[in-house]
mmCIF file of C-alpha atoms in Angstrom:
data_model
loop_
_atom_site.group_PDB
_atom_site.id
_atom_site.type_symbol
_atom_site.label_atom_id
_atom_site.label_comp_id
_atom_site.label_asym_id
_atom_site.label_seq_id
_atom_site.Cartn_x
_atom_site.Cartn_y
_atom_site.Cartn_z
ATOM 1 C CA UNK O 13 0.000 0.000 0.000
ATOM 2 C CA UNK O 14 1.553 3.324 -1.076
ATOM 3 C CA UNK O 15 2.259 5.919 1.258
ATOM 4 C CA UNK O 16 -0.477 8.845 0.540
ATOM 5 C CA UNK O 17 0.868 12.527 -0.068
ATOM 6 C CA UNK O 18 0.893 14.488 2.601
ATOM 7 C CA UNK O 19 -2.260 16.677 2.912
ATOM 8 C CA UNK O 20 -1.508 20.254 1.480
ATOM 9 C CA UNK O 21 -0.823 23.065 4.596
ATOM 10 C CA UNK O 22 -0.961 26.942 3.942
ATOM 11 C CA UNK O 23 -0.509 28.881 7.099
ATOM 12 C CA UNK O 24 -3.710 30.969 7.111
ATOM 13 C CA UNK O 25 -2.516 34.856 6.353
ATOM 14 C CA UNK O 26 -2.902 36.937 9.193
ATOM 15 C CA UNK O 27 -5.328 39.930 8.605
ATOM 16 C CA UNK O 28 -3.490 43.177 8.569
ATOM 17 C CA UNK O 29 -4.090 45.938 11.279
ATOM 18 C CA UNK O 30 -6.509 48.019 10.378
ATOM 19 C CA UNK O 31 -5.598 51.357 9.823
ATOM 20 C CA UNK O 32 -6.278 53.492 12.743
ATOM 21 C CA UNK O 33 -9.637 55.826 11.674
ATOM 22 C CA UNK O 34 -8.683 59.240 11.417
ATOM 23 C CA UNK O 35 -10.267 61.889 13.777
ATOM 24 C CA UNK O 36 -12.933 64.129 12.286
ATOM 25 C CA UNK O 37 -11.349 67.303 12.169
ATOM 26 C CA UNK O 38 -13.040 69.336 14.460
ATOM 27 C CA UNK O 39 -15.585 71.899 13.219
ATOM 28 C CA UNK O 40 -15.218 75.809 14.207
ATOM 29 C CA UNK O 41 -17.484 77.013 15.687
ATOM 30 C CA UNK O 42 -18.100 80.553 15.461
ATOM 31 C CA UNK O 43 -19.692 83.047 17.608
ATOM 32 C CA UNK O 44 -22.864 82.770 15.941
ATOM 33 C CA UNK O 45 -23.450 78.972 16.902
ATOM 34 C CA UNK O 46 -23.038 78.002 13.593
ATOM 35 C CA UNK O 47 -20.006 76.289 11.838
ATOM 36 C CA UNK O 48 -17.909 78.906 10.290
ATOM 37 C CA UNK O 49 -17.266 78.460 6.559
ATOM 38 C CA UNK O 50 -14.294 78.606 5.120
ATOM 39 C CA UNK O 51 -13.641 82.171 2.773
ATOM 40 C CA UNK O 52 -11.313 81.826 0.216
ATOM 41 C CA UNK O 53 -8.876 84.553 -0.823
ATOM 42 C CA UNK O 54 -10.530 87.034 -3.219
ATOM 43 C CA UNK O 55 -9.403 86.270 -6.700
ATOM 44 C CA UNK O 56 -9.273 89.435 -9.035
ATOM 45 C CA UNK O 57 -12.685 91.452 -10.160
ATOM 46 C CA UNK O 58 -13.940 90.203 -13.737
ATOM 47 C CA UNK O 59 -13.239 92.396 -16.490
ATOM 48 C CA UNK O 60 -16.231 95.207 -17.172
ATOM 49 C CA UNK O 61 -18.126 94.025 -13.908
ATOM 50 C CA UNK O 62 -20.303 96.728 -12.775
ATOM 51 C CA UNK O 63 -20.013 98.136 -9.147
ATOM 52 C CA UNK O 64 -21.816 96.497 -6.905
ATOM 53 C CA UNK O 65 -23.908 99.482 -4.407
ATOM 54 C CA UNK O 66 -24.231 98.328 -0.990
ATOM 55 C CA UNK O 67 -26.138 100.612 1.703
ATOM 56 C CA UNK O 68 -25.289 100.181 5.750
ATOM 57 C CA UNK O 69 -28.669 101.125 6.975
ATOM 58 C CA UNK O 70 -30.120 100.787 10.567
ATOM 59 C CA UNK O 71 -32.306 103.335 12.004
ATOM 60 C CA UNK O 72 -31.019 103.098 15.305
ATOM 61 C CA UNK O 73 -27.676 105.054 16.059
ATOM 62 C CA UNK O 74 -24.540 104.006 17.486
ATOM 63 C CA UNK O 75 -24.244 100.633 16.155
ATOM 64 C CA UNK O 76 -21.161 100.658 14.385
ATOM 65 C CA UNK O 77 -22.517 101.436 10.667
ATOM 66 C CA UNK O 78 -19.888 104.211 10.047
ATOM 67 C CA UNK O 79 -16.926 102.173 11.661
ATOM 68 C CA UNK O 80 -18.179 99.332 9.314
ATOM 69 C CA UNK O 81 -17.848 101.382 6.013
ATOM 70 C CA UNK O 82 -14.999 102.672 6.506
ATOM 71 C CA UNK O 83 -13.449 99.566 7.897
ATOM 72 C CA UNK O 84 -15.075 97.306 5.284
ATOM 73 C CA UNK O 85 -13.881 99.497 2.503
ATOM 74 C CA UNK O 86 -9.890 99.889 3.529
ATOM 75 C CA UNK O 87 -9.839 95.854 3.757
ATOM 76 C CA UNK O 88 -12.083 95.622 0.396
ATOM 77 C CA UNK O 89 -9.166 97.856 -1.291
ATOM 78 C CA UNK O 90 -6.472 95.304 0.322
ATOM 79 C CA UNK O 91 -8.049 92.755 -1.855
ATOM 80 C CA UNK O 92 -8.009 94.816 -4.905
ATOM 81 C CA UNK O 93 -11.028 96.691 -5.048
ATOM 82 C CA UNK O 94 -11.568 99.836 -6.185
ATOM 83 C CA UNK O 95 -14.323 101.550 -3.867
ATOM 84 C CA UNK O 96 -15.790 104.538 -3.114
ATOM 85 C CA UNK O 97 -17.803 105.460 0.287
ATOM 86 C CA UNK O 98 -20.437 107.950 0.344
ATOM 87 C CA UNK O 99 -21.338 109.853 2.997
ATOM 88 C CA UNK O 100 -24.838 109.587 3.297
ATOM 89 C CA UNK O 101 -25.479 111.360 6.816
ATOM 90 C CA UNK O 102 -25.902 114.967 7.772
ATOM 91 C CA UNK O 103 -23.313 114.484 10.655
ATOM 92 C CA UNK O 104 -20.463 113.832 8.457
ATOM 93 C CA UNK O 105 -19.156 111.337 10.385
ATOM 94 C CA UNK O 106 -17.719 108.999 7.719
ATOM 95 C CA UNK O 107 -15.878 112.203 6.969
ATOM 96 C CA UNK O 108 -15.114 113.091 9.852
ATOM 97 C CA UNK O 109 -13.633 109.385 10.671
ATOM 98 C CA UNK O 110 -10.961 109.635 7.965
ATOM 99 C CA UNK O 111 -9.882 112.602 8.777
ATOM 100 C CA UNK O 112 -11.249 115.444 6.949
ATOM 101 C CA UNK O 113 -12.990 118.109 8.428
ATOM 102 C CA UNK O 114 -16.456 118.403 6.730
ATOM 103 C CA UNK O 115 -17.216 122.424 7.353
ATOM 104 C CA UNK O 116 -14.025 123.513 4.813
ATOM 105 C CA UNK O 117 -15.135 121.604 2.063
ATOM 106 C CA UNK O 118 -16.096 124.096 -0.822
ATOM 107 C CA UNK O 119 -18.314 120.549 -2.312
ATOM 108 C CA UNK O 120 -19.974 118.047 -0.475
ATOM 109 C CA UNK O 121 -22.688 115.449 -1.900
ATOM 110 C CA UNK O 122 -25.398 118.107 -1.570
ATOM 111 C CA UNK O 123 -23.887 120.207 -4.168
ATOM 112 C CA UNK O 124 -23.513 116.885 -6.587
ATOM 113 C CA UNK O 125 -27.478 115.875 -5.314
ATOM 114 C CA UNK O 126 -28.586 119.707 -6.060
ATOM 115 C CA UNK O 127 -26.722 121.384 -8.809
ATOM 116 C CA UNK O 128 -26.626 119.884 -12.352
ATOM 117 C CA UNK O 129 -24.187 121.538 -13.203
ATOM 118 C CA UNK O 130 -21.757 119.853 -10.477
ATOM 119 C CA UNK O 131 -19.867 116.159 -11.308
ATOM 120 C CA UNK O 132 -18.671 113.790 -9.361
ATOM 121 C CA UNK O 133 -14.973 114.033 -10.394
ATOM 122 C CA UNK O 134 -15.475 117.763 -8.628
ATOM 123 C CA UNK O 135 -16.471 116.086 -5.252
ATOM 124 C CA UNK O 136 -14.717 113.020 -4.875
ATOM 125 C CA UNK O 137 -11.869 113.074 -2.722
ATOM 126 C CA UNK O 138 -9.241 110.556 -1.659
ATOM 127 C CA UNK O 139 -9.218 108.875 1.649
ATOM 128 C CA UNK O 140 -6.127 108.761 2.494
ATOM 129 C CA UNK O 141 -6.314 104.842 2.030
ATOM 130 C CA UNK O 142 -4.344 103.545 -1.542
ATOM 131 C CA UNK O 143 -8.014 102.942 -3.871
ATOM 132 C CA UNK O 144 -10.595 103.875 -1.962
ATOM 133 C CA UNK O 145 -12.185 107.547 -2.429
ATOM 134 C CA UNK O 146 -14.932 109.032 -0.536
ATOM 135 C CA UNK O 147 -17.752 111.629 -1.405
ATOM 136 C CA UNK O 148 -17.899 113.765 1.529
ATOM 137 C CA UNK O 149 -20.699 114.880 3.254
ATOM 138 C CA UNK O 150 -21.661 118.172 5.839
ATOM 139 C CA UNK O 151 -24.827 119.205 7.553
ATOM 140 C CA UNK O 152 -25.448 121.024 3.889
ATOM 141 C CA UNK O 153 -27.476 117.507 3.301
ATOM 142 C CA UNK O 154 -30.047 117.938 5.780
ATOM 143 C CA UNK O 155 -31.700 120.645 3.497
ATOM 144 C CA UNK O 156 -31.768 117.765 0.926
ATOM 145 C CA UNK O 157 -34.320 115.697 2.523
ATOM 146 C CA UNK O 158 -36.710 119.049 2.717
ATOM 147 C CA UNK O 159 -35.768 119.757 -0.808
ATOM 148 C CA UNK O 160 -36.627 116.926 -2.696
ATOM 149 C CA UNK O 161 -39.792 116.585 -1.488
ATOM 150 C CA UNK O 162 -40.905 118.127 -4.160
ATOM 151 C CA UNK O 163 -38.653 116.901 -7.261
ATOM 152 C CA UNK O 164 -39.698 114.804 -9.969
ATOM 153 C CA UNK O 165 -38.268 111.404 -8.914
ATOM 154 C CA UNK O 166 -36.786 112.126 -5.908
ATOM 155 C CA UNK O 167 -35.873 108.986 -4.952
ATOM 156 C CA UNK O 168 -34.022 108.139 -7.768
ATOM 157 C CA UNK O 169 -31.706 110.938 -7.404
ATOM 158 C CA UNK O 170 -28.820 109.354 -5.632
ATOM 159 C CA UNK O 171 -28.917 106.774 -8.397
ATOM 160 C CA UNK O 172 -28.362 109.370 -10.983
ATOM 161 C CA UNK O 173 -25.952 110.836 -9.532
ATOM 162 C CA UNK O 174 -23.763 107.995 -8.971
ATOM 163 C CA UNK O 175 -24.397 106.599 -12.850
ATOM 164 C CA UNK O 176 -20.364 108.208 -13.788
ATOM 165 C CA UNK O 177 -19.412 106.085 -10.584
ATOM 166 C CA UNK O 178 -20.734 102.347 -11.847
ATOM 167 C CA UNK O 179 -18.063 102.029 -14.519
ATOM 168 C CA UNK O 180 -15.029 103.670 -12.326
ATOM 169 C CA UNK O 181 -15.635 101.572 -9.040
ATOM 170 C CA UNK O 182 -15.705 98.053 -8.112
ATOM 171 C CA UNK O 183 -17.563 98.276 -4.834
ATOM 172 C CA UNK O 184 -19.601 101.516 -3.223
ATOM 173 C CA UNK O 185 -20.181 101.535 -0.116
ATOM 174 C CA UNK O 186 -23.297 104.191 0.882
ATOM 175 C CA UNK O 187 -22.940 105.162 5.143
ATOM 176 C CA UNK O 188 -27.126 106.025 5.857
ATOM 177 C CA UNK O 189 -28.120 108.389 8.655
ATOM 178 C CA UNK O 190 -29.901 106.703 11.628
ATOM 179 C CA UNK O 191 -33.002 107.373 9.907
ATOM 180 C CA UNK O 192 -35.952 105.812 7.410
ATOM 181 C CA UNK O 193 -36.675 109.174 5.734
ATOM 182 C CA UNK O 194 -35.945 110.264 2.130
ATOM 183 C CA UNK O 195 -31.918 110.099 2.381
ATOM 184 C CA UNK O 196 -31.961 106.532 3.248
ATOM 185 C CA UNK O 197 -35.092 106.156 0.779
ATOM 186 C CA UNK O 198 -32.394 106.842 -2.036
ATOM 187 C CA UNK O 199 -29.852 105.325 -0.235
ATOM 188 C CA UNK O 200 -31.623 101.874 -1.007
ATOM 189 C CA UNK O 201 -32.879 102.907 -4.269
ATOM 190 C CA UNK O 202 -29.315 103.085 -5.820
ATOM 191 C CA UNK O 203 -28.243 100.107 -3.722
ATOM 192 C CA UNK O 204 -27.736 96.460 -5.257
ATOM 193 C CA UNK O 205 -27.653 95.166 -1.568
ATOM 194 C CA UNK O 206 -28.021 95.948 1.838
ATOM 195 C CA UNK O 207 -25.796 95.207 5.294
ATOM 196 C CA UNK O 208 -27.850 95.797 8.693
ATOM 197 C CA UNK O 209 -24.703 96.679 11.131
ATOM 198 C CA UNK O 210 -26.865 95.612 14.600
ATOM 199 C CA UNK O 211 -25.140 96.025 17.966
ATOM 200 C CA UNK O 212 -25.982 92.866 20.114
ATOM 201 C CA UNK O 213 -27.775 94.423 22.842
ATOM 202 C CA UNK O 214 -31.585 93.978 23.179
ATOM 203 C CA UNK O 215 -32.954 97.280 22.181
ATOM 204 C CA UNK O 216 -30.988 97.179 18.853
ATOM 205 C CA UNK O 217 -33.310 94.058 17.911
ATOM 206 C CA UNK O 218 -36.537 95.686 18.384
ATOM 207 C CA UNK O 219 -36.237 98.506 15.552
ATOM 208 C CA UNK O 220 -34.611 96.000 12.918
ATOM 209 C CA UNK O 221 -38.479 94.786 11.865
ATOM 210 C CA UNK O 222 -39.448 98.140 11.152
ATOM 211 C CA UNK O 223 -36.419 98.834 8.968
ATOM 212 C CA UNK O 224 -37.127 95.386 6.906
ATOM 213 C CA UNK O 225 -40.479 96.190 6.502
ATOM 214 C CA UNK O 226 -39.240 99.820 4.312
ATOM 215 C CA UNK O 227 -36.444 97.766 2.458
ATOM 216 C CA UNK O 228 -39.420 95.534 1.534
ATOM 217 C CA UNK O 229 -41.254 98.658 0.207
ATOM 218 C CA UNK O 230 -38.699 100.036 -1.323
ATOM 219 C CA UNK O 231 -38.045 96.221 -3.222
ATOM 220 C CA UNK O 232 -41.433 96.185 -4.440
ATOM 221 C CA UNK O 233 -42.104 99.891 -5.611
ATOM 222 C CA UNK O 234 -39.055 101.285 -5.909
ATOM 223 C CA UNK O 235 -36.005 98.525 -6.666
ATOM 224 C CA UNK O 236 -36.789 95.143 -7.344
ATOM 225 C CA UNK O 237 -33.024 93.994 -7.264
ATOM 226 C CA UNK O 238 -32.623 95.665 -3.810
ATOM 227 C CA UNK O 239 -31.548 92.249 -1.163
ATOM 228 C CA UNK O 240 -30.104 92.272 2.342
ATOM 229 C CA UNK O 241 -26.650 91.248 1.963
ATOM 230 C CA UNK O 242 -26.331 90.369 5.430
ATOM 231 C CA UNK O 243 -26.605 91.193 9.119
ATOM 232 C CA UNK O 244 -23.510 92.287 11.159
ATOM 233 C CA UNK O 245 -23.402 91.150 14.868
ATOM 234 C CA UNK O 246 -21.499 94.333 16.188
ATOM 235 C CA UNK O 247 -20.138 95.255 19.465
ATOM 236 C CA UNK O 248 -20.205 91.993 21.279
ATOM 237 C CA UNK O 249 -19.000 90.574 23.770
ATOM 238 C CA UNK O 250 -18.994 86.894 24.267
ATOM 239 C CA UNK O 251 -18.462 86.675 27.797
ATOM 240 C CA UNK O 252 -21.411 88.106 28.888
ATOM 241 C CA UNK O 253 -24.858 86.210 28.837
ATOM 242 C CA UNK O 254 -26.789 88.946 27.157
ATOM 243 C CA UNK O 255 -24.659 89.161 24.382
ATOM 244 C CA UNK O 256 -24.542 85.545 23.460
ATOM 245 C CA UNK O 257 -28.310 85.271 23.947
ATOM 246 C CA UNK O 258 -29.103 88.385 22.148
ATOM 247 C CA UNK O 259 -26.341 86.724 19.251
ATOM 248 C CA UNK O 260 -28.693 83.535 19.541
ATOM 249 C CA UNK O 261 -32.168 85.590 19.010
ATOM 250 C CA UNK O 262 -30.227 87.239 15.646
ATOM 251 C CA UNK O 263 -29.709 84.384 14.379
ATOM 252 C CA UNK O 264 -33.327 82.776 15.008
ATOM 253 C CA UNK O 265 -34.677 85.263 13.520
ATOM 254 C CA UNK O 266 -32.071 85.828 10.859
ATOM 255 C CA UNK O 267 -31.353 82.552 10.121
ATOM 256 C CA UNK O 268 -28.443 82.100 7.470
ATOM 257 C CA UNK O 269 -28.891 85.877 6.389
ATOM 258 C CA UNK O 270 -26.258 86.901 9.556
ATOM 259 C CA UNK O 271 -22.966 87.241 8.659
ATOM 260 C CA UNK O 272 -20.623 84.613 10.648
ATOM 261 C CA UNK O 273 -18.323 86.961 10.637
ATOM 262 C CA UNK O 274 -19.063 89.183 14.318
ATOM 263 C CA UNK O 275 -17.637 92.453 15.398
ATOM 264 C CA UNK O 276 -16.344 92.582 18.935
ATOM 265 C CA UNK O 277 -15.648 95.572 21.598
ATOM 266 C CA UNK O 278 -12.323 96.707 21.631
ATOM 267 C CA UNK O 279 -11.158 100.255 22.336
ATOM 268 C CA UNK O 280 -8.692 100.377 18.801
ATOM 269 C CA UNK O 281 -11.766 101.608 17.236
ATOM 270 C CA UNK O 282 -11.612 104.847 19.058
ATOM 271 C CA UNK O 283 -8.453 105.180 18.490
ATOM 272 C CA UNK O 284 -8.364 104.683 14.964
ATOM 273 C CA UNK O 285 -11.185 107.310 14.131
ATOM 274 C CA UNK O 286 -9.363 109.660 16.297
ATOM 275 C CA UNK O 287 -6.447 108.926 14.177
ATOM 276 C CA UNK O 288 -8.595 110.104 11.146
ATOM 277 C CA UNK O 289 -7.790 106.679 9.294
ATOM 278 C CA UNK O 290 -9.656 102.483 9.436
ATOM 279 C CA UNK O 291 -8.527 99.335 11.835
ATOM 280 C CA UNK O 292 -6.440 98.140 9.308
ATOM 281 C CA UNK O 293 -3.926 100.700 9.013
ATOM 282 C CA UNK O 294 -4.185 102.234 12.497
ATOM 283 C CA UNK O 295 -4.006 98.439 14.080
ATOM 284 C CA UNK O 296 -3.322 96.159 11.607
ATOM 285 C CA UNK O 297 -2.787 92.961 13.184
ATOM 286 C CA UNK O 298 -5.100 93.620 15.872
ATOM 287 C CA UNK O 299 -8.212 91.387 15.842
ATOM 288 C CA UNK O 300 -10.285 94.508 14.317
ATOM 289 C CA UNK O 301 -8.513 94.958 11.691
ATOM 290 C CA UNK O 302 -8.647 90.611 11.595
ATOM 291 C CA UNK O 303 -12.380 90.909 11.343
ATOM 292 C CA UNK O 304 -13.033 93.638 9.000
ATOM 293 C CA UNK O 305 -10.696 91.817 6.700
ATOM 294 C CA UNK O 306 -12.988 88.058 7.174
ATOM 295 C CA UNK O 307 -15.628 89.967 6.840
ATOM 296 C CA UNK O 308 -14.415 91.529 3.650
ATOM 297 C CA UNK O 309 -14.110 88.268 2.581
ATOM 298 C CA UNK O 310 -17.580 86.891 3.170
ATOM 299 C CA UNK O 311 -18.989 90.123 1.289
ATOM 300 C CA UNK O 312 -17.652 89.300 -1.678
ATOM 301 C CA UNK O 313 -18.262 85.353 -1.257
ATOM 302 C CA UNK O 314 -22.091 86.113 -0.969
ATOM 303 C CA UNK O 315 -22.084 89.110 -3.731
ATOM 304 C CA UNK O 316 -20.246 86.338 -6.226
ATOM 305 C CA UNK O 317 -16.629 88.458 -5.857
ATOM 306 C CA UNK O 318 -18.179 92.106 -6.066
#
């Protein structure tokens, strides 16, 4: 009887270690309660792009909407836009806030609202900050509002005025007084978009139906492009309980339309408009200047790179 072959043996292959399952990178989350996104850098403006007109309008004073223009303008010109601010307000504080002193200016905005035979070019001046100009403004344009009342399409005249400005600007950026009358009427009629600057205290969220309800007007009878662009969170302060739970209201009520971008209290702010010039030359690695510049960012990611 032949000896049988040995039965076949293969040493069963030992499973290899699984690879060790990466973390999941940890989400940011940002003082609104919400993931923050992430803003790429601006890439340059497309060739013959119109200038996008964006309005800072709340009717309630003190909540930051001058400090946002001129703040959101300087870091808009870092990233290569050319923009102009307006100085939509009586008070002059826009102008006042970059330095110039309102009362010596032979020709303010009134002049270019009022006289024909007045251009832009004449009124224009420059900031002080490399491509951004301003039109300045003095307490001249309170006599505007009275006025106009009685001009043929009186709210358009802001618009028309700014028509040389659409072709020579990338971005304009129109300061409103703390008003809903005629000025800021215009103010929204030229505008493609509007920010809402709202300081996170509880009083500053009671008015901010009333102004929705006249940009609604104004979308229906006046501009049908007109959109909010966003509401800014301004002067807050995390550490407190009221301003995260007036932060939380904003954004149940706001939903996405809040910038995640927020503005906090910090005293460079004062200093800079003292200084006459914005954040982010006054302070520029302070985190100011930091937010202006994300926020910067996020205005032109929402306006598709204004």
């Amino acid at each position: 009887m032949g000896t049988s072959e040995p039965l076949p043996f293969e040493r069963p292959a030992r499973p290899e270690a699984a690879a060790p399952a990466e973390a999941p990178a940890e989400v940011e989350i940002g003082p609104t309660g919400r993931p923050m996104p992430f803003l790429p850098e601006p890439g340059p403006v497309a060739e013959g792009a119109r200038a996008r007109v964006i309005s800072m309008c709340n009717q309630k004073g003190g909540v930051g909407k001058t400090t946002t223009t001129i703040n959101l303008g300087a870091s808009l010109a870092e990233y290569g836009r050319r923009v102009l601010l307006v100085d939509f307000d009586p008070q002059g504080s826009l102008s006042v806030g970059l330095g110039l002193n309102p009362q010596g200016m032979d020709l303010t905005i009134y002049n270019l609202l009022m006289q024909s035979d007045v251009t832009l070019d004449e009124v224009v001046v420059p900031s002080g900050v490399p491509g951004m100009d301003l039109l300045p403004s003095n307490i001249d344009l309170s006599a505007a509002e009275v006025q106009l009342v009685h001009e043929v399409g009186r709210e358009q005249t802001l618009q028309r005025v700014l028509g040389p400005a659409m072709e020579a600007y990338d971005v304009i950026l129109i300061d409103c007084q703390p008003s809903l009358g005629l000025l800021t009427v215009n103010a929204l009629t030229a505008s493609d978009g509007v920010i809402v600057p709202l300081e996170c205290e509880y009083f500053a969220l009671r008015g901010v139906a009333l102004l929705k309800t006249t940009i609604d007007k104004v979308r229906e009878r006046l501009n049908p492009k007109l959109s909010i662009d966003g509401v800014l969170g301004t002067m807050y302060d995390g550490r407190t309980l009221h301003g995260r739970e007036v932060m939380e209201r904003l954004v149940q009520a706001w939903g996405d339309t809040v910038f995640h971008t927020v503005i906090r209290r910090t005293v460079k702010f004062s200093d800079s408009t003292v200084a006459g010039e914005p954040i982010t030359s006054y302070a520029s690695s302070s985190p100011g200047a930091a937010a202006y510049r994300q926020l910067a960012k996020e205005v032109l990611v929402r306006c598709h790179d204004a």
